[in-house]
Amino acid sequence: AWIEIEDSKINYPVLQGTDNEFYMTHTYKKEYSKDGSLFLDKDYDWNKPSSNLLIYGHNNIGSKEMFVDLMKYEDEEYYNNHKIIRFTTANEDAEYEIIAVFKSRVYYKSEKDVFRYYFFIDAQNEQEFNEYVQNSKNVSLYNIEATAKYGDQLLTLSTCSYHTEDGRFAVVARKVK
């Protein structure tokens, strides 16, 4: 697949491996790179398809590569001018409208009642889907009118953030065409 956000450096292939480690340090040519690649969570099933395309990428401040420009969404004005993410596969050229932008972190297993957005790939039912959307909107850095309903295809972009230990920054969008 390919992902693109207008007026940003996010214009890359999206890979998928058998684990969520290999492409953190390898290019699409399978060559070592500290920048890694953008990659789809290993559990996404193209044959179903799953509810959420969860894509990871490094926040490479030094090289300004991969998902470093995702952090521009901390600024609501940037969001207002960049609401659409293009995601292209062999079968379609789709657009996704952003519904939430938030900071998070990786939670310890012992922590209860926390929003582990990074585990959501496929909703088992409508309630699980709605909870993911609502939790995303509840923690969003700013109010976004657009939302999603059960049955919509979601796209979540996730990168490291340095606001806290094991911090993460995520952008959630829904397919509009």
PDB file of C-alpha atoms in Angstrom:
ATOM      1  CA  ALA A   1       0.000   0.000   0.000  1.00  0.00           C
ATOM      2  CA  TRP A   2       0.957   3.674  -0.115  1.00  0.00           C
ATOM      3  CA  ILE A   3       0.098   6.486   2.297  1.00  0.00           C
ATOM      4  CA  GLU A   4       0.170  10.212   1.634  1.00  0.00           C
ATOM      5  CA  ILE A   5      -0.711  13.383   3.515  1.00  0.00           C
ATOM      6  CA  GLU A   6      -0.687  16.532   1.405  1.00  0.00           C
ATOM      7  CA  ASP A   7       1.944  19.168   2.266  1.00  0.00           C
ATOM      8  CA  SER A   8       3.908  16.750   4.438  1.00  0.00           C
ATOM      9  CA  LYS A   9       6.799  14.347   4.053  1.00  0.00           C
ATOM     10  CA  ILE A  10       4.405  11.469   4.654  1.00  0.00           C
ATOM     11  CA  ASN A  11       4.453   9.911   1.195  1.00  0.00           C
ATOM     12  CA  TYR A  12       5.656   6.338   1.633  1.00  0.00           C
ATOM     13  CA  PRO A  13       4.973   2.688   0.939  1.00  0.00           C
ATOM     14  CA  VAL A  14       3.263   0.789   3.742  1.00  0.00           C
ATOM     15  CA  LEU A  15       4.580  -2.703   4.379  1.00  0.00           C
ATOM     16  CA  GLN A  16       3.338  -5.638   6.430  1.00  0.00           C
ATOM     17  CA  GLY A  17       5.447  -8.362   7.983  1.00  0.00           C
ATOM     18  CA  THR A  18       4.879 -11.469  10.027  1.00  0.00           C
ATOM     19  CA  ASP A  19       5.847  -9.515  13.149  1.00  0.00           C
ATOM     20  CA  ASN A  20       5.795  -5.866  14.229  1.00  0.00           C
ATOM     21  CA  GLU A  21       9.573  -5.672  14.626  1.00  0.00           C
ATOM     22  CA  PHE A  22      11.285  -6.256  11.269  1.00  0.00           C
ATOM     23  CA  TYR A  23      10.141  -3.114   9.455  1.00  0.00           C
ATOM     24  CA  MET A  24      11.039  -0.932  12.423  1.00  0.00           C
ATOM     25  CA  THR A  25      14.624  -1.265  11.189  1.00  0.00           C
ATOM     26  CA  HIS A  26      14.303  -2.285   7.525  1.00  0.00           C
ATOM     27  CA  THR A  27      13.297  -0.719   4.207  1.00  0.00           C
ATOM     28  CA  TYR A  28      10.907  -2.079   1.630  1.00  0.00           C
ATOM     29  CA  LYS A  29      14.011  -3.645   0.024  1.00  0.00           C
ATOM     30  CA  LYS A  30      14.580  -5.494   3.322  1.00  0.00           C
ATOM     31  CA  GLU A  31      17.814  -3.541   3.868  1.00  0.00           C
ATOM     32  CA  TYR A  32      18.761  -2.271   7.346  1.00  0.00           C
ATOM     33  CA  SER A  33      17.800   1.350   8.085  1.00  0.00           C
ATOM     34  CA  LYS A  34      17.556   3.157  11.430  1.00  0.00           C
ATOM     35  CA  ASP A  35      14.558   5.024   9.951  1.00  0.00           C
ATOM     36  CA  GLY A  36      12.744   1.757   9.295  1.00  0.00           C
ATOM     37  CA  SER A  37       9.548   1.831   7.245  1.00  0.00           C
ATOM     38  CA  LEU A  38       5.875   2.503   7.741  1.00  0.00           C
ATOM     39  CA  PHE A  39       4.168  -0.802   8.402  1.00  0.00           C
ATOM     40  CA  LEU A  40       0.718  -2.220   8.953  1.00  0.00           C
ATOM     41  CA  ASP A  41       0.118  -4.232  12.127  1.00  0.00           C
ATOM     42  CA  LYS A  42       0.846  -7.913  11.544  1.00  0.00           C
ATOM     43  CA  ASP A  43      -2.666  -8.887  12.691  1.00  0.00           C
ATOM     44  CA  TYR A  44      -4.519  -6.917  10.012  1.00  0.00           C
ATOM     45  CA  ASP A  45      -6.297  -9.389   7.745  1.00  0.00           C
ATOM     46  CA  TRP A  46      -6.626  -8.248   4.123  1.00  0.00           C
ATOM     47  CA  ASN A  47      -8.979 -11.168   3.427  1.00  0.00           C
ATOM     48  CA  LYS A  48     -11.705 -10.054   5.897  1.00  0.00           C
ATOM     49  CA  PRO A  49     -10.874  -6.999   5.962  1.00  0.00           C
ATOM     50  CA  SER A  50     -10.351  -5.989   9.584  1.00  0.00           C
ATOM     51  CA  SER A  51     -11.956  -2.876  11.128  1.00  0.00           C
ATOM     52  CA  ASN A  52      -8.800  -0.805  11.591  1.00  0.00           C
ATOM     53  CA  LEU A  53      -5.691  -0.336   9.478  1.00  0.00           C
ATOM     54  CA  LEU A  54      -3.169   0.294  12.275  1.00  0.00           C
ATOM     55  CA  ILE A  55       0.032   1.718  10.797  1.00  0.00           C
ATOM     56  CA  TYR A  56       3.222   2.316  12.757  1.00  0.00           C
ATOM     57  CA  GLY A  57       6.236   4.440  11.912  1.00  0.00           C
ATOM     58  CA  HIS A  58       9.162   6.083  13.656  1.00  0.00           C
ATOM     59  CA  ASN A  59       9.125   9.732  14.682  1.00  0.00           C
ATOM     60  CA  ASN A  60      12.615  10.366  13.291  1.00  0.00           C
ATOM     61  CA  ILE A  61      13.290  13.916  14.422  1.00  0.00           C
ATOM     62  CA  GLY A  62      16.927  13.837  13.272  1.00  0.00           C
ATOM     63  CA  SER A  63      16.295  12.686   9.705  1.00  0.00           C
ATOM     64  CA  LYS A  64      12.773  14.156   9.521  1.00  0.00           C
ATOM     65  CA  GLU A  65      11.617  10.908   7.907  1.00  0.00           C
ATOM     66  CA  MET A  66       8.704   8.491   8.317  1.00  0.00           C
ATOM     67  CA  PHE A  67       6.020   9.791  10.753  1.00  0.00           C
ATOM     68  CA  VAL A  68       7.822  12.875  12.109  1.00  0.00           C
ATOM     69  CA  ASP A  69       5.306  15.096  10.253  1.00  0.00           C
ATOM     70  CA  LEU A  70       2.432  13.329  12.024  1.00  0.00           C
ATOM     71  CA  MET A  71       3.320  15.482  15.039  1.00  0.00           C
ATOM     72  CA  LYS A  72       2.131  18.549  13.096  1.00  0.00           C
ATOM     73  CA  TYR A  73      -1.381  17.425  14.049  1.00  0.00           C
ATOM     74  CA  GLU A  74      -0.729  18.678  17.586  1.00  0.00           C
ATOM     75  CA  ASP A  75      -1.665  22.041  16.063  1.00  0.00           C
ATOM     76  CA  GLU A  76      -5.405  22.301  15.403  1.00  0.00           C
ATOM     77  CA  GLU A  77      -4.789  24.760  12.584  1.00  0.00           C
ATOM     78  CA  TYR A  78      -2.659  22.160  10.788  1.00  0.00           C
ATOM     79  CA  TYR A  79      -5.487  19.648  11.197  1.00  0.00           C
ATOM     80  CA  ASN A  80      -7.983  22.181   9.803  1.00  0.00           C
ATOM     81  CA  ASN A  81      -5.903  22.390   6.616  1.00  0.00           C
ATOM     82  CA  HIS A  82      -5.020  18.668   6.387  1.00  0.00           C
ATOM     83  CA  LYS A  83      -8.098  16.622   7.283  1.00  0.00           C
ATOM     84  CA  ILE A  84      -7.608  13.927   4.638  1.00  0.00           C
ATOM     85  CA  ILE A  85      -5.179  10.998   4.449  1.00  0.00           C
ATOM     86  CA  ARG A  86      -4.808   9.130   1.151  1.00  0.00           C
ATOM     87  CA  PHE A  87      -4.298   5.384   1.334  1.00  0.00           C
ATOM     88  CA  THR A  88      -3.765   3.481  -1.890  1.00  0.00           C
ATOM     89  CA  THR A  89      -3.700  -0.269  -2.429  1.00  0.00           C
ATOM     90  CA  ALA A  90      -3.661  -2.404  -5.568  1.00  0.00           C
ATOM     91  CA  ASN A  91      -7.473  -2.439  -5.384  1.00  0.00           C
ATOM     92  CA  GLU A  92      -8.367   1.160  -4.551  1.00  0.00           C
ATOM     93  CA  ASP A  93      -7.318   4.743  -3.986  1.00  0.00           C
ATOM     94  CA  ALA A  94      -9.116   5.742  -0.790  1.00  0.00           C
ATOM     95  CA  GLU A  95      -9.432   8.876   1.309  1.00  0.00           C
ATOM     96  CA  TYR A  96      -9.748   8.879   5.077  1.00  0.00           C
ATOM     97  CA  GLU A  97     -11.096  11.793   7.110  1.00  0.00           C
ATOM     98  CA  ILE A  98      -9.474  12.385  10.488  1.00  0.00           C
ATOM     99  CA  ILE A  99     -11.806  11.959  13.489  1.00  0.00           C
ATOM    100  CA  ALA A 100      -9.346  12.138  16.435  1.00  0.00           C
ATOM    101  CA  VAL A 101      -5.777  13.184  17.280  1.00  0.00           C
ATOM    102  CA  PHE A 102      -4.280  12.251  20.642  1.00  0.00           C
ATOM    103  CA  LYS A 103      -1.269  11.585  22.818  1.00  0.00           C
ATOM    104  CA  SER A 104      -1.025   8.336  24.718  1.00  0.00           C
ATOM    105  CA  ARG A 105       1.575   5.931  26.031  1.00  0.00           C
ATOM    106  CA  VAL A 106       2.236   2.218  26.228  1.00  0.00           C
ATOM    107  CA  TYR A 107       0.508   0.995  29.372  1.00  0.00           C
ATOM    108  CA  TYR A 108       1.759  -1.637  31.785  1.00  0.00           C
ATOM    109  CA  LYS A 109      -0.179  -4.909  31.850  1.00  0.00           C
ATOM    110  CA  SER A 110      -1.107  -4.226  35.476  1.00  0.00           C
ATOM    111  CA  GLU A 111      -2.853  -0.945  34.580  1.00  0.00           C
ATOM    112  CA  LYS A 112      -6.605  -1.332  34.304  1.00  0.00           C
ATOM    113  CA  ASP A 113      -9.271   0.787  32.624  1.00  0.00           C
ATOM    114  CA  VAL A 114      -6.858   2.454  30.179  1.00  0.00           C
ATOM    115  CA  PHE A 115      -7.248   3.031  26.436  1.00  0.00           C
ATOM    116  CA  ARG A 116      -4.861   0.697  24.637  1.00  0.00           C
ATOM    117  CA  TYR A 117      -5.604   1.949  21.129  1.00  0.00           C
ATOM    118  CA  TYR A 118      -2.619  -0.028  19.813  1.00  0.00           C
ATOM    119  CA  PHE A 119      -4.457  -3.352  20.334  1.00  0.00           C
ATOM    120  CA  PHE A 120      -7.495  -2.465  18.214  1.00  0.00           C
ATOM    121  CA  ILE A 121      -7.386  -4.171  14.823  1.00  0.00           C
ATOM    122  CA  ASP A 122     -10.757  -5.844  14.387  1.00  0.00           C
ATOM    123  CA  ALA A 123     -13.942  -5.119  16.303  1.00  0.00           C
ATOM    124  CA  GLN A 124     -15.668  -8.247  17.529  1.00  0.00           C
ATOM    125  CA  ASN A 125     -18.981  -6.376  17.637  1.00  0.00           C
ATOM    126  CA  GLU A 126     -20.612  -2.954  17.339  1.00  0.00           C
ATOM    127  CA  GLN A 127     -20.021  -2.116  21.012  1.00  0.00           C
ATOM    128  CA  GLU A 128     -16.255  -2.709  20.712  1.00  0.00           C
ATOM    129  CA  PHE A 129     -16.073  -0.557  17.570  1.00  0.00           C
ATOM    130  CA  ASN A 130     -18.080   2.255  19.165  1.00  0.00           C
ATOM    131  CA  GLU A 131     -15.940   2.151  22.320  1.00  0.00           C
ATOM    132  CA  TYR A 132     -12.766   2.565  20.233  1.00  0.00           C
ATOM    133  CA  VAL A 133     -14.219   5.538  18.368  1.00  0.00           C
ATOM    134  CA  GLN A 134     -15.585   7.134  21.553  1.00  0.00           C
ATOM    135  CA  ASN A 135     -12.345   6.599  23.481  1.00  0.00           C
ATOM    136  CA  SER A 136     -10.392   8.155  20.587  1.00  0.00           C
ATOM    137  CA  LYS A 137     -12.676  11.180  20.558  1.00  0.00           C
ATOM    138  CA  ASN A 138     -12.600  11.513  24.369  1.00  0.00           C
ATOM    139  CA  VAL A 139      -8.809  11.834  24.436  1.00  0.00           C
ATOM    140  CA  SER A 140      -8.516  13.919  21.263  1.00  0.00           C
ATOM    141  CA  LEU A 141      -6.395  17.053  21.670  1.00  0.00           C
ATOM    142  CA  TYR A 142      -9.220  19.119  20.189  1.00  0.00           C
ATOM    143  CA  ASN A 143     -12.832  18.669  19.216  1.00  0.00           C
ATOM    144  CA  ILE A 144     -13.342  17.163  15.762  1.00  0.00           C
ATOM    145  CA  GLU A 145     -16.885  17.061  14.452  1.00  0.00           C
ATOM    146  CA  ALA A 146     -16.300  14.145  12.073  1.00  0.00           C
ATOM    147  CA  THR A 147     -16.883  10.721  13.585  1.00  0.00           C
ATOM    148  CA  ALA A 148     -17.293   7.090  12.547  1.00  0.00           C
ATOM    149  CA  LYS A 149     -20.101   4.559  12.782  1.00  0.00           C
ATOM    150  CA  TYR A 150     -20.059   0.787  13.010  1.00  0.00           C
ATOM    151  CA  GLY A 151     -19.140  -0.668   9.649  1.00  0.00           C
ATOM    152  CA  ASP A 152     -16.805   2.182   8.686  1.00  0.00           C
ATOM    153  CA  GLN A 153     -13.220   1.296   7.834  1.00  0.00           C
ATOM    154  CA  LEU A 154     -10.788   3.015  10.214  1.00  0.00           C
ATOM    155  CA  LEU A 155      -7.159   4.016   9.758  1.00  0.00           C
ATOM    156  CA  THR A 156      -4.949   4.684  12.796  1.00  0.00           C
ATOM    157  CA  LEU A 157      -1.468   6.135  12.419  1.00  0.00           C
ATOM    158  CA  SER A 158       0.813   5.665  15.429  1.00  0.00           C
ATOM    159  CA  THR A 159       4.273   7.001  16.249  1.00  0.00           C
ATOM    160  CA  CYS A 160       6.507   7.627  19.239  1.00  0.00           C
ATOM    161  CA  SER A 161       6.052  10.844  21.174  1.00  0.00           C
ATOM    162  CA  TYR A 162       8.400  12.306  23.739  1.00  0.00           C
ATOM    163  CA  HIS A 163       5.836  13.955  26.029  1.00  0.00           C
ATOM    164  CA  THR A 164       6.193  11.047  28.498  1.00  0.00           C
ATOM    165  CA  GLU A 165       8.056   7.773  28.911  1.00  0.00           C
ATOM    166  CA  ASP A 166       6.905   5.301  26.219  1.00  0.00           C
ATOM    167  CA  GLY A 167       4.756   8.084  24.773  1.00  0.00           C
ATOM    168  CA  ARG A 168       2.738   7.649  21.604  1.00  0.00           C
ATOM    169  CA  PHE A 169       0.950   9.995  19.226  1.00  0.00           C
ATOM    170  CA  ALA A 170      -1.986   8.750  17.169  1.00  0.00           C
ATOM    171  CA  VAL A 171      -4.252  10.001  14.413  1.00  0.00           C
ATOM    172  CA  VAL A 172      -7.517   8.119  13.763  1.00  0.00           C
ATOM    173  CA  ALA A 173      -9.470   8.506  10.523  1.00  0.00           C
ATOM    174  CA  ARG A 174     -12.450   6.918   8.783  1.00  0.00           C
ATOM    175  CA  LYS A 175     -12.772   5.982   5.139  1.00  0.00           C
ATOM    176  CA  VAL A 176     -14.888   8.469   3.217  1.00  0.00           C
ATOM    177  CA  LYS A 177     -14.236   7.321  -0.381  1.00  0.00           C
TER     178      LYS A 177
END
